mmCIF file of C-alpha atoms in Angstrom:
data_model
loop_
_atom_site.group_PDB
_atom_site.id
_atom_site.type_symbol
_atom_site.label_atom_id
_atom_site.label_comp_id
_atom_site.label_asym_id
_atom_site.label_seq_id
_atom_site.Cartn_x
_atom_site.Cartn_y
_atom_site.Cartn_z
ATOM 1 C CA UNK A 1 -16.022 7.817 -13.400
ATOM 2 C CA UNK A 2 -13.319 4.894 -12.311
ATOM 3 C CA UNK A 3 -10.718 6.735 -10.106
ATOM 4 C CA UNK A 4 -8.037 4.183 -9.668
ATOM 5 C CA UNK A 5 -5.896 5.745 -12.128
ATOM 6 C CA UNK A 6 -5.847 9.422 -11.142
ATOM 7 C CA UNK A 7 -5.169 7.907 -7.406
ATOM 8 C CA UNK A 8 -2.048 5.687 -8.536
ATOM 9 C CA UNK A 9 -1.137 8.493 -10.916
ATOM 10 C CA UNK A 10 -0.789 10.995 -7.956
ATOM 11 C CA UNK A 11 1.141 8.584 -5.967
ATOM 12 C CA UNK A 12 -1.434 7.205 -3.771
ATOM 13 C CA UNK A 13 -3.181 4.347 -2.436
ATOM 14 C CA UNK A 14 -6.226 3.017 -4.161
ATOM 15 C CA UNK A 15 -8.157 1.434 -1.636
ATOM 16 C CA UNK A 16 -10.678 -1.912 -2.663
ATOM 17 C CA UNK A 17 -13.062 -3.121 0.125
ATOM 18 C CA UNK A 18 -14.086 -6.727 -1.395
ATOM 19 C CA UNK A 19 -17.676 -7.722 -0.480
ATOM 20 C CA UNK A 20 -18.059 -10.932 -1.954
ATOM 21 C CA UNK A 21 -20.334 -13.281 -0.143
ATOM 22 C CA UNK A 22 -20.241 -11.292 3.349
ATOM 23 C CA UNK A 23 -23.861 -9.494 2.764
ATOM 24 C CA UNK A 24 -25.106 -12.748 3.718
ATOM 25 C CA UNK A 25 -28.062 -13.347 1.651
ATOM 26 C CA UNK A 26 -29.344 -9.612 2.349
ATOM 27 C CA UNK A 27 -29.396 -6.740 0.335
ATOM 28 C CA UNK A 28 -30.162 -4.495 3.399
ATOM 29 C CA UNK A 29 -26.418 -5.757 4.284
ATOM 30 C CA UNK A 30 -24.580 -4.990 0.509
ATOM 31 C CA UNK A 31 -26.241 -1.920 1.212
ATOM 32 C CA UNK A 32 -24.814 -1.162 4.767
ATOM 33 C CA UNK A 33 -21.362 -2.379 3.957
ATOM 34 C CA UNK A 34 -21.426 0.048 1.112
ATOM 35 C CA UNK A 35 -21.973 2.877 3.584
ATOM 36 C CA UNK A 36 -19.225 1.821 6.147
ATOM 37 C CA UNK A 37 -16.900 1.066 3.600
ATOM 38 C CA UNK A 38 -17.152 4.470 2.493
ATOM 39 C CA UNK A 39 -16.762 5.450 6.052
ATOM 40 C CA UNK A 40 -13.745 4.250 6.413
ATOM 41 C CA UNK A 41 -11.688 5.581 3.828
ATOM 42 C CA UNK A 42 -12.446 2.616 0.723
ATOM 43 C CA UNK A 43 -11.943 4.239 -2.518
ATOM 44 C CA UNK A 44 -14.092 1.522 -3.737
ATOM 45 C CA UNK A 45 -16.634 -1.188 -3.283
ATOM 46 C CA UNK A 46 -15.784 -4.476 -5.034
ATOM 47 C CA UNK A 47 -18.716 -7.113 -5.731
ATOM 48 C CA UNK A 48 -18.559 -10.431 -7.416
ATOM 49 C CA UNK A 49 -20.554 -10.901 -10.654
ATOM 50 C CA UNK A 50 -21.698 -14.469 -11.562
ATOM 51 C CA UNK A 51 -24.006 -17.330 -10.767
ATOM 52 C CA UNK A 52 -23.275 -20.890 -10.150
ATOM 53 C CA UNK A 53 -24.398 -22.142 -13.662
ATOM 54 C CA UNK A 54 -22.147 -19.484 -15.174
ATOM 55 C CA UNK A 55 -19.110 -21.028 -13.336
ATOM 56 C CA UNK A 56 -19.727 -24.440 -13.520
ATOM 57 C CA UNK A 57 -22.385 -27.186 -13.422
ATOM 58 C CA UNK A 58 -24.970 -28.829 -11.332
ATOM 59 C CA UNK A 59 -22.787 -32.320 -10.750
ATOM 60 C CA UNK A 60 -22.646 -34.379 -7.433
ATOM 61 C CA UNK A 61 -19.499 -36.296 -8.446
ATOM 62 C CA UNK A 62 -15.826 -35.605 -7.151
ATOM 63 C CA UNK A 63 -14.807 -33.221 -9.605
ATOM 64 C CA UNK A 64 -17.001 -31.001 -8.236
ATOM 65 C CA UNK A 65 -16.847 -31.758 -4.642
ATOM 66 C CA UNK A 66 -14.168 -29.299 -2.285
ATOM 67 C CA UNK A 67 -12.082 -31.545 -0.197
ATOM 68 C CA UNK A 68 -9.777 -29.829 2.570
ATOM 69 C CA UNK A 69 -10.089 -25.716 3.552
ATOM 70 C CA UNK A 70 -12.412 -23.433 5.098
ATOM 71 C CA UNK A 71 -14.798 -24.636 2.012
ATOM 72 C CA UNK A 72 -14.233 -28.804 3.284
ATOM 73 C CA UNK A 73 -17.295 -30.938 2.318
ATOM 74 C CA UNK A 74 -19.040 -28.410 -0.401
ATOM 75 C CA UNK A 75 -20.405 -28.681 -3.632
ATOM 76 C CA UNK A 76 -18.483 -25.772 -6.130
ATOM 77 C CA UNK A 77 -22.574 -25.205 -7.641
ATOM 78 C CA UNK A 78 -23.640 -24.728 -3.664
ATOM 79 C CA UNK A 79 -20.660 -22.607 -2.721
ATOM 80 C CA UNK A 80 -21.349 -20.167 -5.773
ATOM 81 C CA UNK A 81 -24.827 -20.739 -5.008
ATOM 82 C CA UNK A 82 -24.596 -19.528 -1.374
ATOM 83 C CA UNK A 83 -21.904 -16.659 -1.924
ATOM 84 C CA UNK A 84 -23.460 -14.429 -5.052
ATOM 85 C CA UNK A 85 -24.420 -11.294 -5.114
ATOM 86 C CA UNK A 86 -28.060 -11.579 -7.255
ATOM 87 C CA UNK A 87 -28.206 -9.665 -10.357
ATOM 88 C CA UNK A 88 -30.888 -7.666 -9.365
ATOM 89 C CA UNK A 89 -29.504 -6.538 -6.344
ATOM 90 C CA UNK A 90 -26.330 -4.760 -8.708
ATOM 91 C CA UNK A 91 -27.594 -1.324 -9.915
ATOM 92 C CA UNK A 92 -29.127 -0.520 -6.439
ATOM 93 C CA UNK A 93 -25.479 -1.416 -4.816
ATOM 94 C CA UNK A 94 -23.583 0.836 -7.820
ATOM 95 C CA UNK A 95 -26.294 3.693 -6.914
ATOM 96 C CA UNK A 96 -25.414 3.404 -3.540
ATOM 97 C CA UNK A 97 -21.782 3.726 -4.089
ATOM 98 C CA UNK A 98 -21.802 7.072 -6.024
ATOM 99 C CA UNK A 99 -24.319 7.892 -3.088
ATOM 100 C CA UNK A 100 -21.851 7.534 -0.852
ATOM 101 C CA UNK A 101 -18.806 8.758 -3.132
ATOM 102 C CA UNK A 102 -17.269 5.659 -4.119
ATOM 103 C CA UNK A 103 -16.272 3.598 -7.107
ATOM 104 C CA UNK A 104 -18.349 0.511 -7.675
ATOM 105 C CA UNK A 105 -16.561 -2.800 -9.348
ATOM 106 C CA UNK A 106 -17.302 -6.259 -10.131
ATOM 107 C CA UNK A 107 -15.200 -9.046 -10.771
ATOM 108 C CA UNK A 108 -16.870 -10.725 -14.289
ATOM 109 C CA UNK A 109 -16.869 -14.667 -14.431
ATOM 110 C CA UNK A 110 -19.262 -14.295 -17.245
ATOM 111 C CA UNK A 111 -17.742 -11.349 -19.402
ATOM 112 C CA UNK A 112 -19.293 -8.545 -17.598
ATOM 113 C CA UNK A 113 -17.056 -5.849 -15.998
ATOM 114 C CA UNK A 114 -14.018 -4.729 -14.734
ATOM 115 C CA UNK A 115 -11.890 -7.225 -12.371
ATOM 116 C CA UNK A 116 -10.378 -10.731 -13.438
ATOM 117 C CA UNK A 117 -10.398 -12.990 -10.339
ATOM 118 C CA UNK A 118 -6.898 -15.331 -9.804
ATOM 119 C CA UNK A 119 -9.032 -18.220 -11.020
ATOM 120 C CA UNK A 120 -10.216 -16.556 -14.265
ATOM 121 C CA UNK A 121 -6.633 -15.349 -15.276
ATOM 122 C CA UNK A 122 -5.968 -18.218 -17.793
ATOM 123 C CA UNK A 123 -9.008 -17.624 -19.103
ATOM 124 C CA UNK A 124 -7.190 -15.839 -22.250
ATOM 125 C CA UNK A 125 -10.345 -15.058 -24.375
ATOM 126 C CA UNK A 126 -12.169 -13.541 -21.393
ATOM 127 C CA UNK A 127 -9.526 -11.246 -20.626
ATOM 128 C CA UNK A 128 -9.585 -10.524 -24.200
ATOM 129 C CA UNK A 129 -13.351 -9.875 -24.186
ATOM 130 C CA UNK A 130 -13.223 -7.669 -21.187
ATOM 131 C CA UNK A 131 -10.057 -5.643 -22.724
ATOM 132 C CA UNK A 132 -11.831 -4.747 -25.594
ATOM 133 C CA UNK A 133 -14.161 -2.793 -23.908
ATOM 134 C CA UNK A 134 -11.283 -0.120 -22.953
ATOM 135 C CA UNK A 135 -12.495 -0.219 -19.711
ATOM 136 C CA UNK A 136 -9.684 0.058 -16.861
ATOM 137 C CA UNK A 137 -8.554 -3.340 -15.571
ATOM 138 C CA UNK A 138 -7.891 -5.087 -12.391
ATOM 139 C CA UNK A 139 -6.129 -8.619 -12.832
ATOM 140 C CA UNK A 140 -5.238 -11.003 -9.767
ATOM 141 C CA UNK A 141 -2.456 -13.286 -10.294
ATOM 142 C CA UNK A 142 -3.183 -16.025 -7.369
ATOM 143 C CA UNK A 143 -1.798 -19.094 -8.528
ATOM 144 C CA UNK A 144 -0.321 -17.793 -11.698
ATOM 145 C CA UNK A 145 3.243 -18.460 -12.801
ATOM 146 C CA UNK A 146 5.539 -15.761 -14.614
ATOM 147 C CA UNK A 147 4.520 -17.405 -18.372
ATOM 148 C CA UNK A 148 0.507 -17.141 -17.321
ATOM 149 C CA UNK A 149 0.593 -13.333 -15.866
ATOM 150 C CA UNK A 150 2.428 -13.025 -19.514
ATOM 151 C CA UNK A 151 0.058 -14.316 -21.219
ATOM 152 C CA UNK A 152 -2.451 -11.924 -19.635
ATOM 153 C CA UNK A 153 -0.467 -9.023 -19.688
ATOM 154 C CA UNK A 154 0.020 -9.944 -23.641
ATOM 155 C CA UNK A 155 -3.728 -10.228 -24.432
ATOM 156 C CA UNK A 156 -4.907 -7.013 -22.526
ATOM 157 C CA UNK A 157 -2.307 -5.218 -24.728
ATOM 158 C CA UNK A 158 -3.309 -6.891 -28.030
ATOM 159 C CA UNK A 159 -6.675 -5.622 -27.465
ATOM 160 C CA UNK A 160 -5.341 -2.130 -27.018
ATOM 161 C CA UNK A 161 -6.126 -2.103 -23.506
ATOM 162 C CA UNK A 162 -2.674 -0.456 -21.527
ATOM 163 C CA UNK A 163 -4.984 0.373 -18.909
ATOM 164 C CA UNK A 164 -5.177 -2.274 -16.079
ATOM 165 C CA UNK A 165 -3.142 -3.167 -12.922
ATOM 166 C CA UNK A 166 -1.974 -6.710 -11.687
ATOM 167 C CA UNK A 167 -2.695 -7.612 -8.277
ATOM 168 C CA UNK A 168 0.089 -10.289 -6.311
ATOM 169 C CA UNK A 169 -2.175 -12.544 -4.832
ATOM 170 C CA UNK A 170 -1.802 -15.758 -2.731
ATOM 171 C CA UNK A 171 -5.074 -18.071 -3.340
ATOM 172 C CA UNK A 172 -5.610 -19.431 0.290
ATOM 173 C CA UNK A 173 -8.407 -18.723 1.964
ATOM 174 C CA UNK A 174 -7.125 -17.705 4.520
ATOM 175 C CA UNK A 175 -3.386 -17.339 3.500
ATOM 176 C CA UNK A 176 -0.466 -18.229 5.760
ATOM 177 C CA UNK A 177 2.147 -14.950 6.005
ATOM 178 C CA UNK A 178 4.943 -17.476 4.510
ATOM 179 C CA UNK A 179 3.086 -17.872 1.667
ATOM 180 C CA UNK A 180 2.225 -14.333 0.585
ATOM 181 C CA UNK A 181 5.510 -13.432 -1.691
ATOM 182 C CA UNK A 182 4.846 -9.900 -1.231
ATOM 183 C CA UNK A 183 8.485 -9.607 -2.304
ATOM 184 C CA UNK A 184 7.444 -10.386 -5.855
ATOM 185 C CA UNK A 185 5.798 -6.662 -6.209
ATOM 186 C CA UNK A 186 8.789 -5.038 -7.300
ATOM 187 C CA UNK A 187 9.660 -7.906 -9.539
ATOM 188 C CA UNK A 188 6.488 -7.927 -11.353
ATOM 189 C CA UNK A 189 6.337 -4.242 -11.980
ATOM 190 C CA UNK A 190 9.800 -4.439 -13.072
ATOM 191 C CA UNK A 191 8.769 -7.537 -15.430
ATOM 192 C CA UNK A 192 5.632 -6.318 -16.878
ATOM 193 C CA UNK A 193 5.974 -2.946 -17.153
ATOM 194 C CA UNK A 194 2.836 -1.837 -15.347
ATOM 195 C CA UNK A 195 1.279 -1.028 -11.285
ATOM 196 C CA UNK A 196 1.186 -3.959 -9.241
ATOM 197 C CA UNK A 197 -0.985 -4.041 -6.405
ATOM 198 C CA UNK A 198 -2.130 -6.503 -3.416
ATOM 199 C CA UNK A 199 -5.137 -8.527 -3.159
ATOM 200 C CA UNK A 200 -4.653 -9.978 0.569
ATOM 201 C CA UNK A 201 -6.399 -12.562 2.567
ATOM 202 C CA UNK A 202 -4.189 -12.961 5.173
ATOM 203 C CA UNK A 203 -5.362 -11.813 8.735
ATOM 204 C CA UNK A 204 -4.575 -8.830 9.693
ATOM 205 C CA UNK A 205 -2.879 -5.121 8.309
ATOM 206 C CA UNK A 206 0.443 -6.370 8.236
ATOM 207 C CA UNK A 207 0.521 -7.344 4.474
ATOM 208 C CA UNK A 208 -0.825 -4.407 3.271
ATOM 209 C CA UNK A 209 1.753 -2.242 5.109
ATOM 210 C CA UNK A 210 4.393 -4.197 3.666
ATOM 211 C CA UNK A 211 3.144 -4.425 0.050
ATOM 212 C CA UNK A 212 2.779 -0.645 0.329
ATOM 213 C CA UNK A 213 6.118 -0.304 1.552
ATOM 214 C CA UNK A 214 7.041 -2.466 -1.423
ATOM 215 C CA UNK A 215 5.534 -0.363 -4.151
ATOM 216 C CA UNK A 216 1.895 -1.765 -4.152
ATOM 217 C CA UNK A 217 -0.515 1.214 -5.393
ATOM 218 C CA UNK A 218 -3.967 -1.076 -4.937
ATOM 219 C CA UNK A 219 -4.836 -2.863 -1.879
ATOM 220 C CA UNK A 220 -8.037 -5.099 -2.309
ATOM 221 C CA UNK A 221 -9.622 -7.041 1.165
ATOM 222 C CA UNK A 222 -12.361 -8.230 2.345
ATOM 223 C CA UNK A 223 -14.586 -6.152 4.807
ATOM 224 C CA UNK A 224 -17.388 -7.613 6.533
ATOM 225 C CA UNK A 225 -20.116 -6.873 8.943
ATOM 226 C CA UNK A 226 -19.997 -7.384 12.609
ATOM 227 C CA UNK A 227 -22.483 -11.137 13.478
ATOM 228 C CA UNK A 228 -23.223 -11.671 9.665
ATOM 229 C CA UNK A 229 -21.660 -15.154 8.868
ATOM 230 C CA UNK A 230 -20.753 -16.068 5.146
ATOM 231 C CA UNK A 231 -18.851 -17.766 3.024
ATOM 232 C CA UNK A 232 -15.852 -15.702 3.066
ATOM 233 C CA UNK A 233 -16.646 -13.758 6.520
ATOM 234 C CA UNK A 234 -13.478 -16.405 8.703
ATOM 235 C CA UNK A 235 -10.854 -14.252 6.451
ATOM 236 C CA UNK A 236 -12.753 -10.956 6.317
ATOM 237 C CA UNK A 237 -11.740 -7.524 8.184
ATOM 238 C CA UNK A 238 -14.518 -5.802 10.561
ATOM 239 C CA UNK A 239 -15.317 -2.624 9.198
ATOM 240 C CA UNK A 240 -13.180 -1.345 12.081
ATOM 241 C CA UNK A 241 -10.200 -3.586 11.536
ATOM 242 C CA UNK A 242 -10.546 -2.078 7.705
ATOM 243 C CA UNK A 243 -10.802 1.799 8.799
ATOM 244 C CA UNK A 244 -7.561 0.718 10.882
ATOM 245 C CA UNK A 245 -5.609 -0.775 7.341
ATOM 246 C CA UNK A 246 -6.880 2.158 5.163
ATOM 247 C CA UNK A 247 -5.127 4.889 7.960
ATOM 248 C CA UNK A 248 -2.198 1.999 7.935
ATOM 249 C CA UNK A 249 -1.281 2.224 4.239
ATOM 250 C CA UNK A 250 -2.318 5.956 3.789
ATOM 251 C CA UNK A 251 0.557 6.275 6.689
ATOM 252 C CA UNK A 252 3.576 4.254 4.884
ATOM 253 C CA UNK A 253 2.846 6.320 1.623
ATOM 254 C CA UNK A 254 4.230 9.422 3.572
ATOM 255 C CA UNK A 255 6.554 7.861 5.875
ATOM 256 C CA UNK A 256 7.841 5.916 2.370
ATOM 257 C CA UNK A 257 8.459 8.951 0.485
ATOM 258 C CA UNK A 258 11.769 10.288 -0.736
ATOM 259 C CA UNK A 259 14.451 10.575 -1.539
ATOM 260 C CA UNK A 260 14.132 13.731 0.162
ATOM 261 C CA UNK A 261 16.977 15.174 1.698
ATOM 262 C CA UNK A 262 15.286 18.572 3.206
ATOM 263 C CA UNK A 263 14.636 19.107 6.466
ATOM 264 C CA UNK A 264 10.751 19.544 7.846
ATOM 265 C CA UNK A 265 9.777 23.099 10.253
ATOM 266 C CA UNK A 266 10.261 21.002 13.260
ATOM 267 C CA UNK A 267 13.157 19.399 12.162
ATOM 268 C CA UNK A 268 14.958 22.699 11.879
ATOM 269 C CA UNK A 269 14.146 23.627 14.793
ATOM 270 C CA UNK A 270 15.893 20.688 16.740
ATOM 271 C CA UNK A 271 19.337 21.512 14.699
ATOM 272 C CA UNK A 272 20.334 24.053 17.210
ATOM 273 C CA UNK A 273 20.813 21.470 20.008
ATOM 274 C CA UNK A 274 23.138 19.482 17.484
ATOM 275 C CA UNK A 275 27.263 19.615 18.379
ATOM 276 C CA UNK A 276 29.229 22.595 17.552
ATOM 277 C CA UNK A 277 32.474 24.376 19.026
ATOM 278 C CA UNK A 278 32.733 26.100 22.120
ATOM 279 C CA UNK A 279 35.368 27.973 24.648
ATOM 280 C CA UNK A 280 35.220 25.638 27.793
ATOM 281 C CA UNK A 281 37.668 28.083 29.592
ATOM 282 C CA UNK A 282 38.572 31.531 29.660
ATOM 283 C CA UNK A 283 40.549 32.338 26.594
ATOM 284 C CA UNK A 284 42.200 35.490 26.328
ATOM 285 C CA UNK A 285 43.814 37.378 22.806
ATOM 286 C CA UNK A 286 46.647 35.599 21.577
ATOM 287 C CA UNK A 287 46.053 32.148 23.398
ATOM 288 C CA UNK A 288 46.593 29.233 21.863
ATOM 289 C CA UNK A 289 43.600 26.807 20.804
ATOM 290 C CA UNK A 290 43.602 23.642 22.253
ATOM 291 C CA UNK A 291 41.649 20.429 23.710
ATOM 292 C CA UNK A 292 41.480 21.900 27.094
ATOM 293 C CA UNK A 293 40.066 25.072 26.250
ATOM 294 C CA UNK A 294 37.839 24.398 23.062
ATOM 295 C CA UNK A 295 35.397 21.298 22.720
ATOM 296 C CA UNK A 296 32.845 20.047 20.647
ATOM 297 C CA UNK A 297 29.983 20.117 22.636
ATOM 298 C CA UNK A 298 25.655 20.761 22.595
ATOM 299 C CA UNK A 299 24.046 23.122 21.684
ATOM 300 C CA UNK A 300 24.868 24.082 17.608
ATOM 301 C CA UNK A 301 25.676 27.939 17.755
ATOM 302 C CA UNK A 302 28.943 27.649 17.127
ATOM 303 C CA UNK A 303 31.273 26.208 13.762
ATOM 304 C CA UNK A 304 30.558 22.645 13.310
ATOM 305 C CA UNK A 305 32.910 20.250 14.797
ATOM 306 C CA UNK A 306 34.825 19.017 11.196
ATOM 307 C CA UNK A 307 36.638 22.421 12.188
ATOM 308 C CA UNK A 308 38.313 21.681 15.023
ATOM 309 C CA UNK A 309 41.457 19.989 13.569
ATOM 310 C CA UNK A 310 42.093 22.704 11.995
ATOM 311 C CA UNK A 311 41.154 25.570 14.719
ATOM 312 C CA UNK A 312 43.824 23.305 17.391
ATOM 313 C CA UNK A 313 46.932 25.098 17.756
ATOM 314 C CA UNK A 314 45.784 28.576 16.127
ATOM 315 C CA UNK A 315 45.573 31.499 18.423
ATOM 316 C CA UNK A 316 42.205 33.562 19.024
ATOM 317 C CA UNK A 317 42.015 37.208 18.509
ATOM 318 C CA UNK A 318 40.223 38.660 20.940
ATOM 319 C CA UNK A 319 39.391 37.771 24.127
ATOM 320 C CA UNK A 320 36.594 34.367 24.082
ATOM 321 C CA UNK A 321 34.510 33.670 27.305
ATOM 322 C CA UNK A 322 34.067 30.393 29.275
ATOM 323 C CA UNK A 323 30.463 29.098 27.227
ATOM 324 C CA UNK A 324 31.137 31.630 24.593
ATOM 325 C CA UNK A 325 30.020 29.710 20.726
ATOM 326 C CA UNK A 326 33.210 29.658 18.616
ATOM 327 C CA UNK A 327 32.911 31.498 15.232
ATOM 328 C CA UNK A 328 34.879 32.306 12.461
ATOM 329 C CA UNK A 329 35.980 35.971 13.127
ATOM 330 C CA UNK A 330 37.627 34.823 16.046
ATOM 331 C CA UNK A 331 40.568 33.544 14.445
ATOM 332 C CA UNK A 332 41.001 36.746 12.702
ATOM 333 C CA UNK A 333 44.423 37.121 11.376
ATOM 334 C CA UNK A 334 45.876 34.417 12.988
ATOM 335 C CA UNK A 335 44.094 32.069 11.549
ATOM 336 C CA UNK A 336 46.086 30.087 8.941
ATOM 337 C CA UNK A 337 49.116 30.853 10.859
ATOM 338 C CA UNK A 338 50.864 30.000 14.603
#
């Protein structure tokens, strides 16, 4: 069973480690990653699902040649060639995620499963494929202007799919801070009428916390093993540096609640050492209140301080001790009255 729904449904984070290319050519690796993704708090492993004929063609000239990036110099067919996940290798990785309690997905460049990768998004009759299995839907948006995520958004629902989430996504590899957008979150789940979460590779936790803080209910990154080099390991967390994110955006969803205007246990607690009124001087029956023998002052045991204009000039009746808290019954029948 796919759980991202119940999580964003109960108000929490759902949680995508992104394996990609970083098992290095070794299943043993998938494998391992699976386990200390788990570990550290993933609600799910993500794989990539394709093969370099599926996503393009065996051609030396320049349309198929990357120029500029981490990827400088490749060929797109040696690329896909050197970062897939083999076929073969998929059903022992999905068994090892319900092993180890997760949710397996795969991102489909060949109309297989679950996720549509920024590059496949205006790929309208693969979306519609994919939504006509009524299977829940992940969709990044890298690159993608407000007409394409549309367009998307328009096809999944033709298909009778409501079920899927958008993902912001900023298609550098890896991607400068200025460049995220994060701020577009709120926009698109105001715009398309559905959860919007992040799919980051920028370094670090920070754009997670602040999509989270936003109103992201997915976070998708890349988690990678420690000395296994790959394709995508320059923009990929450690499996520490991803326990350290998950506990990061699990925080902001309870420091991010509200509005809540009730005060925790401890909280309580503390009110007593808040300002309230107090005799600073002797005062005897009779007296006359005034600044030099009443003050607003720590601890909170006596009437709150929005009193005090109107306790100066009454007169106390009874007797009130230097330190003594101020209340109420004090004023007796003078109060209201020189």
């Amino acid at each position: 069973m796919f759980h991202m729904f119940e999580k964003i449904n109960a108000g929490q984070v759902y949680v995508i480690a992104e394996m990609s290319a970083n098992h290095g050519g070794s299943l043993e690796n998938a494998l391992m990653i699976v386990r200390e993704a788990a570990k550290a708090g993933a609600d799910c492993l993500k794989i990539q699902t394709y093969t370099a004929d599926s996503l393009t063609i065996d051609c030396d000239n320049e349309y198929f040649k990357i120029n500029g990036g981490l990827w400088d110099g490749y060929r797109l067919y040696d690329l896909y060639t050197d970062a897939g996940t083999p076929y073969e290798w998929q059903a022992r990785i999905k068994k090892e995620c319900e092993i180890c309690g997760i949710d397996f997905l795969s991102t489909p460049f060949d109309y297989e499963a679950y996720k549509i990768a920024s590059f496949e998004l205006v790929d309208i009759p693969l979306i519609e494929y994919v939504a006509s299995k009524k299977k829940p839907m992940i969709i990044s948006c890298g690159m993608a202007s407000p007409e394409e995520i549309q367009d998307a958004v328009d096809a999944c629902r033709h298909m009778g799919n409501d079920r899927f989430v958008l993902l912001k996504c900023c298609s550098e590899y890896p991607a400068n801070w200025e460049d995220l957008h994060i701020g577009n979150i709120p926009d698109m789940k105001k715009r398309f009428h559905v959860p919007v979460g992040l799919s980051d590779h920028s370094e670090g936790n920070i754009a997670a916390v602040v999509a989270v803080a936003m109103g992201a209910c997915v976070i998708e990154k890349h988690i990678r093993l420690d000395g296994v080099d790959s394709a995508d390991s320059a923009f990929s967390m450690t499996v520490r540096e991803f326990a350290s994110m998950v506990q990061d955006v699990r925080n902001v969803k309870l420091i991010a609640k509200g509005p809540d205007y009730s005060l925790s246990e401890r909280e309580s607690d503390s009110t007593i050492f808040r300002r309230s009124l107090f005799a600073v001087k002797d005062i005897k029956a009779g007296d006359i209140f005034s600044e030099i023998n009443i003050r607003s002052i720590r601890p909170g045991y006596g009437i709150k301080p929005k009193y005090l204009k109107d306790i100066l000039g009454k007169r106390a009746s009874r007797d009130i001790k230097r330190g003594e808290p101020l209340t109420m019954e004090m004023f007796g029948d003078y109060f209201g009255r020189n």
